[in-house]
Structure formats: C-alpha cells, structure tokens
Tab-separated table of C-alpha atoms in Angstrom:
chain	number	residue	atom	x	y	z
A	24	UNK	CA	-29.913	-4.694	-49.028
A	25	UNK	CA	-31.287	-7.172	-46.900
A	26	UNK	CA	-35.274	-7.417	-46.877
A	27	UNK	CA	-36.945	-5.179	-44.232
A	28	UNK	CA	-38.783	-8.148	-41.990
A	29	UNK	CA	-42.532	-7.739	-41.324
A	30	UNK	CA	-43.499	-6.343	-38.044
A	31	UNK	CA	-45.326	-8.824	-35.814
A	32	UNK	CA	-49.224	-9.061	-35.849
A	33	UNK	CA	-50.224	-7.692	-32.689
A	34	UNK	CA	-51.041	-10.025	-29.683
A	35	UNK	CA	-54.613	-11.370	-29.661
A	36	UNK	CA	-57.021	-8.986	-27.134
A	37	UNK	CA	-58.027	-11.890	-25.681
A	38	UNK	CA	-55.254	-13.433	-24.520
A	39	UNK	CA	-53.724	-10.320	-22.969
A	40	UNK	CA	-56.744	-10.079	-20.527
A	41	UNK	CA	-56.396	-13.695	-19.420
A	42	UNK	CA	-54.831	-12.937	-16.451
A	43	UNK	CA	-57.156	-15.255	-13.889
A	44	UNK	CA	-57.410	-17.876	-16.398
A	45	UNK	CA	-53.245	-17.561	-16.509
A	46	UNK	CA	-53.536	-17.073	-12.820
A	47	UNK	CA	-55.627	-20.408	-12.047
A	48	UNK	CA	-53.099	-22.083	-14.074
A	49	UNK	CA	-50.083	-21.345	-12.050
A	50	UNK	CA	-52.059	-21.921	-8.171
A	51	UNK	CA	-52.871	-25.452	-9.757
A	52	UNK	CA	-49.055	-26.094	-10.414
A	53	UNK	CA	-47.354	-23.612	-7.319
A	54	UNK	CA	-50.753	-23.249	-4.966
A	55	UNK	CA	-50.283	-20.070	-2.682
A	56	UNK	CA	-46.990	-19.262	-3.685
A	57	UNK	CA	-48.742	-17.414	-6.563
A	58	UNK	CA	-47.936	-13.386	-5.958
A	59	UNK	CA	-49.373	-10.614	-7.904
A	60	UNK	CA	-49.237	-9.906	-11.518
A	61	UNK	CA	-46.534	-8.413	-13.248
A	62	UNK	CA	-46.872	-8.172	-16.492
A	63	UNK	CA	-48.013	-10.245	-20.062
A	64	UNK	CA	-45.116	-10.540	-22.619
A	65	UNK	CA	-46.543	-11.129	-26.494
A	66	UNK	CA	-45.189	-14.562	-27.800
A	67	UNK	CA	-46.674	-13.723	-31.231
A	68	UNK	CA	-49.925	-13.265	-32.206
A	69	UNK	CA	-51.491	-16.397	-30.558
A	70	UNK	CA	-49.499	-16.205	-27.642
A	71	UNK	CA	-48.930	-14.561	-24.560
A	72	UNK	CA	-46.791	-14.945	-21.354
A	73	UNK	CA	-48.458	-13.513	-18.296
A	74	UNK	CA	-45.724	-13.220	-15.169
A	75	UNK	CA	-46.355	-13.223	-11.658
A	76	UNK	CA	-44.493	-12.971	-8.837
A	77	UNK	CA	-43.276	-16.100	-7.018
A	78	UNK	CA	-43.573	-16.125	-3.371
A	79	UNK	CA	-41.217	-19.264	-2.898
A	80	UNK	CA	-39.119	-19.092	-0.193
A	81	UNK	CA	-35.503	-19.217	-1.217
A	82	UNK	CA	-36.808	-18.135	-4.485
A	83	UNK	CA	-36.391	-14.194	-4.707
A	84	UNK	CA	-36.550	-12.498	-7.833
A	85	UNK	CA	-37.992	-15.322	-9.520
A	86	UNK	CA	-41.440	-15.614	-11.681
A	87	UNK	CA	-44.081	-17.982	-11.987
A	88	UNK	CA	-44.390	-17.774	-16.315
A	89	UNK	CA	-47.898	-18.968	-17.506
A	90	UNK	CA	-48.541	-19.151	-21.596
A	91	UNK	CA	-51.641	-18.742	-22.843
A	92	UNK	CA	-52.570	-19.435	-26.234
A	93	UNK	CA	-55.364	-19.930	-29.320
A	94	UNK	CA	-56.083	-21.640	-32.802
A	95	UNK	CA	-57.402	-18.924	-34.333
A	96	UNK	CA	-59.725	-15.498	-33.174
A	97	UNK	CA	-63.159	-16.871	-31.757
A	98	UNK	CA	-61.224	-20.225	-30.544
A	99	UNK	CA	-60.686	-21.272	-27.157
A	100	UNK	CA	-57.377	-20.037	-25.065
A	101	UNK	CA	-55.454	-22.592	-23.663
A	102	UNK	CA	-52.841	-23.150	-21.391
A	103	UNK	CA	-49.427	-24.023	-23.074
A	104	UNK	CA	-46.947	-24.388	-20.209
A	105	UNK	CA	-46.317	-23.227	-16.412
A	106	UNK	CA	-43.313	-22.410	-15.512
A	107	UNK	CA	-40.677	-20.947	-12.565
A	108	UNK	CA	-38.122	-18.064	-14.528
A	109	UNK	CA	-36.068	-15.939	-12.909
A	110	UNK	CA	-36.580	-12.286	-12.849
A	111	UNK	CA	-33.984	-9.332	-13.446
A	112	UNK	CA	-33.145	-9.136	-9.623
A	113	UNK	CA	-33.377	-12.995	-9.350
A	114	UNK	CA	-30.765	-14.870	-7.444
A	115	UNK	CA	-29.322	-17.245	-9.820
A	116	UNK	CA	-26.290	-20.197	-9.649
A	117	UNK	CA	-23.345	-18.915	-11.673
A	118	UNK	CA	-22.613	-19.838	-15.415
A	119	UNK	CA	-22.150	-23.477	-15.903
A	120	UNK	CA	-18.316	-23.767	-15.840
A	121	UNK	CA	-16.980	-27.868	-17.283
A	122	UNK	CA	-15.631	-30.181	-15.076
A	123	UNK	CA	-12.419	-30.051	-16.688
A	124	UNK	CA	-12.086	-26.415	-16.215
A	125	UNK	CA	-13.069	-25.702	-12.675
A	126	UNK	CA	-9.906	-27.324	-10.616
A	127	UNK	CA	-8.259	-24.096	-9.662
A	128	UNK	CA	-4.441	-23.532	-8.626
A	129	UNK	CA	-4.508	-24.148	-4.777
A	130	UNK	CA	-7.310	-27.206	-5.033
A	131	UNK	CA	-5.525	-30.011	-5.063
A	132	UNK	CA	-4.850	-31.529	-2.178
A	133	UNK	CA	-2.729	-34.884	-0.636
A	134	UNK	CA	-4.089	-37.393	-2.706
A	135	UNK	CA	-5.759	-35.533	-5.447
A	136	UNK	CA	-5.223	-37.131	-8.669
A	137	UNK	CA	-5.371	-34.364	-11.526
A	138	UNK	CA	-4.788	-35.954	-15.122
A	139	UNK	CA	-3.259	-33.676	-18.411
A	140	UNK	CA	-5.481	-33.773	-21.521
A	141	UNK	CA	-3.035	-35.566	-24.160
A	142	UNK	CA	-3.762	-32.176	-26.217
A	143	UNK	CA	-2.553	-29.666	-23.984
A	144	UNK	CA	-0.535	-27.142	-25.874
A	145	UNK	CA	1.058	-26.497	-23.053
A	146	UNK	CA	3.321	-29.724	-23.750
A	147	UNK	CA	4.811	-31.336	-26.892
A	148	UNK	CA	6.475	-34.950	-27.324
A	149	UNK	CA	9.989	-34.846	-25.839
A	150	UNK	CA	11.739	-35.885	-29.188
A	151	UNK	CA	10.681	-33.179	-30.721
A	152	UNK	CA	13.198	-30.451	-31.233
A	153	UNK	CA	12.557	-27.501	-28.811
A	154	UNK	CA	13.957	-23.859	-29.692
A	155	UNK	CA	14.884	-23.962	-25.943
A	156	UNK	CA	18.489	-25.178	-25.484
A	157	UNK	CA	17.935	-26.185	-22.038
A	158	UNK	CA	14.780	-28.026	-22.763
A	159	UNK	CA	17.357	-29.986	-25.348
A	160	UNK	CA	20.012	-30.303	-22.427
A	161	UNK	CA	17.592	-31.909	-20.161
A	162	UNK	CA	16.069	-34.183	-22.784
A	163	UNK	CA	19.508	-35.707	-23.389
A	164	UNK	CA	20.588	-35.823	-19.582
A	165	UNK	CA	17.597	-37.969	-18.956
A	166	UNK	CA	17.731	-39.763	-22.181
A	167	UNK	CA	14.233	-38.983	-23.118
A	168	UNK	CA	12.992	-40.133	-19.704
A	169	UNK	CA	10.237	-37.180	-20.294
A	170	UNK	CA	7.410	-38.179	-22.532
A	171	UNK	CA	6.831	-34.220	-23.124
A	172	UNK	CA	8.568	-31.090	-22.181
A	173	UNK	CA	7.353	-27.466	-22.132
A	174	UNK	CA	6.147	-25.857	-25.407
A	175	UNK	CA	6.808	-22.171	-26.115
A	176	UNK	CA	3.463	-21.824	-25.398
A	177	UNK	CA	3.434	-23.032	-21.919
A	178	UNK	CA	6.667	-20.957	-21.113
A	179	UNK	CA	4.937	-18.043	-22.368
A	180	UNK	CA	1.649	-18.858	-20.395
A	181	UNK	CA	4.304	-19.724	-17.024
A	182	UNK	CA	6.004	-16.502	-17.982
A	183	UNK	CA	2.804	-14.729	-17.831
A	184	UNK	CA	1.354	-16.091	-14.782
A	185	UNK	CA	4.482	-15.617	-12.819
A	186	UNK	CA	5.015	-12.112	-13.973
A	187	UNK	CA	1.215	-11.097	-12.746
A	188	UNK	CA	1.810	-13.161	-9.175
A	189	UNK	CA	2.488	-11.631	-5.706
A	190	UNK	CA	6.242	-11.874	-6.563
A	191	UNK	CA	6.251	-9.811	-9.565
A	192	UNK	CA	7.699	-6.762	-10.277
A	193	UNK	CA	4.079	-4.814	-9.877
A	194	UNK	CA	3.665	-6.138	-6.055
A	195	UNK	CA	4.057	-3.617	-2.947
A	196	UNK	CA	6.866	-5.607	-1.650
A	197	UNK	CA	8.414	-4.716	-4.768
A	198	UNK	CA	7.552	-0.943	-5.130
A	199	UNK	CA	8.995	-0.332	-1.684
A	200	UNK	CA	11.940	-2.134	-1.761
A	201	UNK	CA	15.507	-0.711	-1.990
A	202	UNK	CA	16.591	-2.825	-4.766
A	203	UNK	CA	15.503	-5.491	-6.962
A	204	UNK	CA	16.149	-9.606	-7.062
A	205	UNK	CA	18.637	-9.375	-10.027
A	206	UNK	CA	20.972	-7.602	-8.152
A	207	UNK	CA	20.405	-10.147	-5.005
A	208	UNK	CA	23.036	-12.478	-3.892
A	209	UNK	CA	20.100	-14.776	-2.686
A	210	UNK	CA	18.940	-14.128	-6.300
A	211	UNK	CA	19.251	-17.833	-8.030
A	212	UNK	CA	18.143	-17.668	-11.984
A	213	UNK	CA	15.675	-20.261	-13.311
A	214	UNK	CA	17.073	-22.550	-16.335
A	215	UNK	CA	16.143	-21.980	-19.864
A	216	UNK	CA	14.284	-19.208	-21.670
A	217	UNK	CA	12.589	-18.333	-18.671
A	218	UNK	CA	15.924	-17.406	-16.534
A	219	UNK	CA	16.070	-13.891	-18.654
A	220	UNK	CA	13.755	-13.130	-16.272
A	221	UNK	CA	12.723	-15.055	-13.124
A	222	UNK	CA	14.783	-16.410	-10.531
A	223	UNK	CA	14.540	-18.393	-7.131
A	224	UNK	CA	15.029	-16.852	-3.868
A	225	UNK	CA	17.163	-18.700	-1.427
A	226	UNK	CA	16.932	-16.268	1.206
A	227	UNK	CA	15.013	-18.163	4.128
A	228	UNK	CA	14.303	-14.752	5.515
A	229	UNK	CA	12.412	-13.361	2.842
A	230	UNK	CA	8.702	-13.504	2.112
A	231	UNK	CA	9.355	-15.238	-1.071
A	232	UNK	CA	11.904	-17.914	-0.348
A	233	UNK	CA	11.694	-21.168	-2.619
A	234	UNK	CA	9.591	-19.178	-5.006
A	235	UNK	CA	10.002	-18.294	-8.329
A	236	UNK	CA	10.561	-14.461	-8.439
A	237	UNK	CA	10.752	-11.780	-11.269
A	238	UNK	CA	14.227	-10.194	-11.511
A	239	UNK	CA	12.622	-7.135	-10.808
A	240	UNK	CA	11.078	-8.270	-7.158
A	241	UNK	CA	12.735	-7.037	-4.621
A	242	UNK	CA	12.040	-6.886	-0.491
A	243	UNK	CA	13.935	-5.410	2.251
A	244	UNK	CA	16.106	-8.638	2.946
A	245	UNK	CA	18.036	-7.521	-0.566
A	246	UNK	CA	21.832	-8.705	0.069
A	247	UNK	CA	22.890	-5.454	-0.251
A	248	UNK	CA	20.312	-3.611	2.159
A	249	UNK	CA	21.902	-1.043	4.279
A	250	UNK	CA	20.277	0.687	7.680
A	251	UNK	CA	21.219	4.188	8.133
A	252	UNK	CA	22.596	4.457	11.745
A	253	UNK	CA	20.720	6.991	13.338
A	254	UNK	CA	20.163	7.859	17.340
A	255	UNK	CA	17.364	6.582	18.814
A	256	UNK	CA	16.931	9.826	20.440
A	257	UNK	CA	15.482	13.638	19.503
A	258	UNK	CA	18.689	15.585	18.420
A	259	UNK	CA	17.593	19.433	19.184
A	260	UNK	CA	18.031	21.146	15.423
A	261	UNK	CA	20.690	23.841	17.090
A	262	UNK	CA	23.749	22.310	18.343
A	263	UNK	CA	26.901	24.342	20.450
A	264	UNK	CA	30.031	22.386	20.154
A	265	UNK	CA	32.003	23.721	22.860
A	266	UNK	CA	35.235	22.194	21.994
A	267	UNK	CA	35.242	24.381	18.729
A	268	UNK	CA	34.156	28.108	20.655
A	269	UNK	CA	36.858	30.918	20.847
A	270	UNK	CA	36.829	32.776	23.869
A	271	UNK	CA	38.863	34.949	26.527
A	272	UNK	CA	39.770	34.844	29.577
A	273	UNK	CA	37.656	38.170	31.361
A	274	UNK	CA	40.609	39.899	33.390
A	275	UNK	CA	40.596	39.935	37.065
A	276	UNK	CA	40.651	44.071	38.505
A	277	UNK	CA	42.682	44.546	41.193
A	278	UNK	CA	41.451	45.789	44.541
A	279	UNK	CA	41.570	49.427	44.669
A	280	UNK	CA	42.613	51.109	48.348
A	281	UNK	CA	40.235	53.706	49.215
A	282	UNK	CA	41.569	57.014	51.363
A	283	UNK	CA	39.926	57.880	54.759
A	284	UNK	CA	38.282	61.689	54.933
A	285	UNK	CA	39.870	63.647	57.558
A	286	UNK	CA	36.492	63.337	59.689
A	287	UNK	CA	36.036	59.848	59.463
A	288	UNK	CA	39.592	59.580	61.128
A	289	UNK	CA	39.059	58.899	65.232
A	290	UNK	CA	39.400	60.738	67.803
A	291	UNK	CA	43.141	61.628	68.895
A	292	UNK	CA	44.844	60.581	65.469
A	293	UNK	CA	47.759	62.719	65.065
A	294	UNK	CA	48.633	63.632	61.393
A	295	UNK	CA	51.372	61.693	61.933
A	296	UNK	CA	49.040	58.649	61.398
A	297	UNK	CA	47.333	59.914	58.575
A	298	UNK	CA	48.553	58.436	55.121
A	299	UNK	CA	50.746	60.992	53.193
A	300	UNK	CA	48.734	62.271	50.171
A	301	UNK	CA	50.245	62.665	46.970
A	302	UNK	CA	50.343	66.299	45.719
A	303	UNK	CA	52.648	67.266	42.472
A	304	UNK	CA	55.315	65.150	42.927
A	305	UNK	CA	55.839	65.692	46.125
A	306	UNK	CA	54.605	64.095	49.582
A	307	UNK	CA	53.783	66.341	52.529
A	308	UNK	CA	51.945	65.702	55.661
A	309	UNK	CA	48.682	66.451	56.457
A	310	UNK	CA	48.635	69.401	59.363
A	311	UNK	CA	46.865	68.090	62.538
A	312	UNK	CA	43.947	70.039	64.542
A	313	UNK	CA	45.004	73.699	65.515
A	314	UNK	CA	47.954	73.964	63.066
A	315	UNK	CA	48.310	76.624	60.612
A	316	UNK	CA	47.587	75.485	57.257
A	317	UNK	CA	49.206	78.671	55.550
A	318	UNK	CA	51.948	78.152	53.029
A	319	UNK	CA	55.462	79.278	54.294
A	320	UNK	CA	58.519	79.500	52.737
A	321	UNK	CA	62.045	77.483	53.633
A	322	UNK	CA	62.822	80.382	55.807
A	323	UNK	CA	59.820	79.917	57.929
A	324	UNK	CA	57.953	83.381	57.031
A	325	UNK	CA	54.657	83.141	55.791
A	326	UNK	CA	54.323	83.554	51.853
A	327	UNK	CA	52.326	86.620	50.591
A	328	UNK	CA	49.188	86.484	49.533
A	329	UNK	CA	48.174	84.697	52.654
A	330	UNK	CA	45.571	84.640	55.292
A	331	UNK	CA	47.914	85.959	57.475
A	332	UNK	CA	48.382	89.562	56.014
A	333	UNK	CA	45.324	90.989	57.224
C-alpha cells in the first residue's frame, strides 16, 4: 500500500486576516476596479490567496487573485503576485484548438490554399498495393500519375462521414420517403469499396443531386414514385348509384264513373234519361215520379205480398 501523505499544516493566522494588506495590493495594480472580498484560498502553510471581485468592464466572472505570504511565524507578510483569474461563472475564450486543426469543412474559399500533412493516414504512396481493386484500376489507368491514393482508413473515415451527413439513411428526407436510392433509376453507385453503399444522384430535381448519397436515402423524386389519383373534391361517405337501383313502374288506376242519386238528377228528367242500374243480371229501368214501384208479374197483376193488398 501506498504511504498515507501528511495532511497540510494549517494556513498561518496571519495571513488569512490580511485582507486590506491583500486588498492595497490589488488597487495599486487594478485601482477602483477592486470589488469586495470573496474569499482566501490556503496555498500551504505560508501562503494564502485572498480573491476579490473584479469590477472590469468586459470582465464578468473574473477575480482579482492577491498572494500573500511569510518566512517563518513572527516574519513579515509579503506580497507574492497580483493577478486577474477567472471565476466559476467567468466568461472565458474557448479551449485553445491548433492551427492545423481548426479549418473546418465549408471554410475554404476561392483561393484558399489548404496543404495535406505528408503523414496523413488518410493517404498512402500510390505504388503501394491497395486491397481496393479499383484503387489498383485507377493507379494503372493513370500510370501512377497519383502520388497517393485513399487508405482503408480514409475510406472508412469518408464512409463514416457520409453515412452521418444530411443524405444518409437517418435524415427526414429519408424516413419519409417512399423508397430508398438503391432502388432509384437516378441512383448512380460510387467506384470501389465504397459503392456497396453510397451512390450519386443524377436526378436534377432532387435535393441531393451531384451528391454522394447512402443507398438507403431516399426523397419523393424516387424513379418509381407513384401519386394516388384522388378527386380534388369532398366525396359524401354514402353514395346512390342510380344506374344499379331496381324498381317498378307504380300502376296508373283508371278513372272510376260515379252514379248520380235520384235527387241530384234535375228537374223534368224522365227515367228514361236515367242510366240503367245493374241489378242480378238483369237491367231494368228506373220508374219515374208518380209510378208504381210495386213488383208485377209478366201478366201485369201485382205480385203478393205487396203494398197493394191492403
């Protein structure tokens, strides 16, 4: 086990409570931009750090740091350094990035120069032998006009980048598309290694024409997009077809003749006039005013039975 290390000596008394000495020592170096005391921060134990706010414009957050510190108990306390630190909530300038590293894709510009470090593993020497066939191909074509060609590292890396781009398969074009760029007819694969997987579009009415796409892109200008025909307008969900209805004809009743009652007939109508009524089977004539209605035999004498016997 590893030795336990000593715990510090406590800070000297005496240096903690020099805050106007510490104090006096930072308005000589900032003047009034001196704030208020924050707090004293034990160096060891002939040390101490006394903070205090810094009321610099353009400087928020940060801290005026004063050290303060002695030979020895009974000695003197001094002023080591004076200093402007930022605080916790201090506004800072971002990490120091190298000049190499902070060109950024989209930076350079007409003109721009932007040299390859000769150790980039991103390349290799063109006569060396690339597991790439292509690579090969091209080499020989140009009779090893390329000082360096692609490394598997720098497909991988292009593979990578391409795959995470707006024209990869996790985009929203993509997710709402009907189908994807390998089954495209505008859908024109890249050379090499890389064309298991990405593609050029050579649709000029897509988003991503001239750019290298992931087989599994897709947008709505697929070549095999189809557009439902519908009717612009509001069908009603219930629909009659009349040409598919059964239905009859309702027959047409024929006008029924009414007969006239005896004492609707006018004035001076003989019986003669009056329509013969049907009775049994057999037609006889109505009897006009004043004649005897009694039933009579074919001999002329009145039937019995009748009115007329009394």
């Amino acid at each position: 086990m590893s030795p336990t290390p000593a715990p510090e000596a406590p800070a000297d008394p005496d240096l903690l409570s020099a805050v106007e000495f510490a104090r006096a020592a930072a308005e000589t170096q900032a003047g009034a931009e001196v704030g208020r005391h924050v707090a004293a921060q034990p160096e060891d134990s002939a040390a101490v750090t006394h903070l205090f706010d810094a009321d610099k414009p353009g400087y928020r957050g940060w801290r005026w740091a004063v050290t303060v510190a002695h030979a020895g108990p009974g000695t003197p306390v001094t002023v080591s350094e004076v200093v402007l630190l930022p605080g916790p909530d201090a506004l800072t300038a971002p990490a120091w990035v190298p000049w190499e590293n902070r060109v950024q894709a989209g930076d350079l510009g007409v003109g721009d120069l932007l040299p390859t470090a000769q150790d980039d593993d991103r390349l290799v020497p063109g006569y060396i032998g690339s597991d790439d066939p292509e690579i090969e191909e091209a080499t020989r074509e140009l009779g090893l006009g390329r000082i360096r060609v692609l490394s598997r590292i720098g497909r991988l890396d292009a593979a990578d980048r391409w795959f995470a781009s707006e024209f990869g398969p996790a985009a929203e074009m993509a997710r709402s598309a009907p189908a994807h760029c390998g089954t495209c007819g505008f859908y024109t694969k890249v050379a090499g290694s890389l064309g298991a997987a990405f593609g050029v579009c050579a649709n000029e009415l897509a988003p991503a024409d001239g750019r290298v796409v992931h087989a599994e892109y897709g947008c709505g200008a697929h070549s095999e997009a189809e557009v439902e025909q519908i009717s612009p307008v509001l069908v009603a969900d219930l629909i009659y077809d009349d040409a598919t209805l059964d239905y009859e004809p309702k027959p047409v009743a024929e006008p029924v003749e009414e007969e006239t009652p005896l004492e609707d007939l006018p004035v001076g109508q003989s019986s003669a006039d009056s329509p013969e009524v049907e009775v049994s089977g057999s037609a006889v004539g109505v009897p006009a005013a004043g004649e005897s209605t009694d039933p009579v035999d074919p001999s002329g004498s009145p039937l019995a039975g009748s009115d007329t016997d009394g």
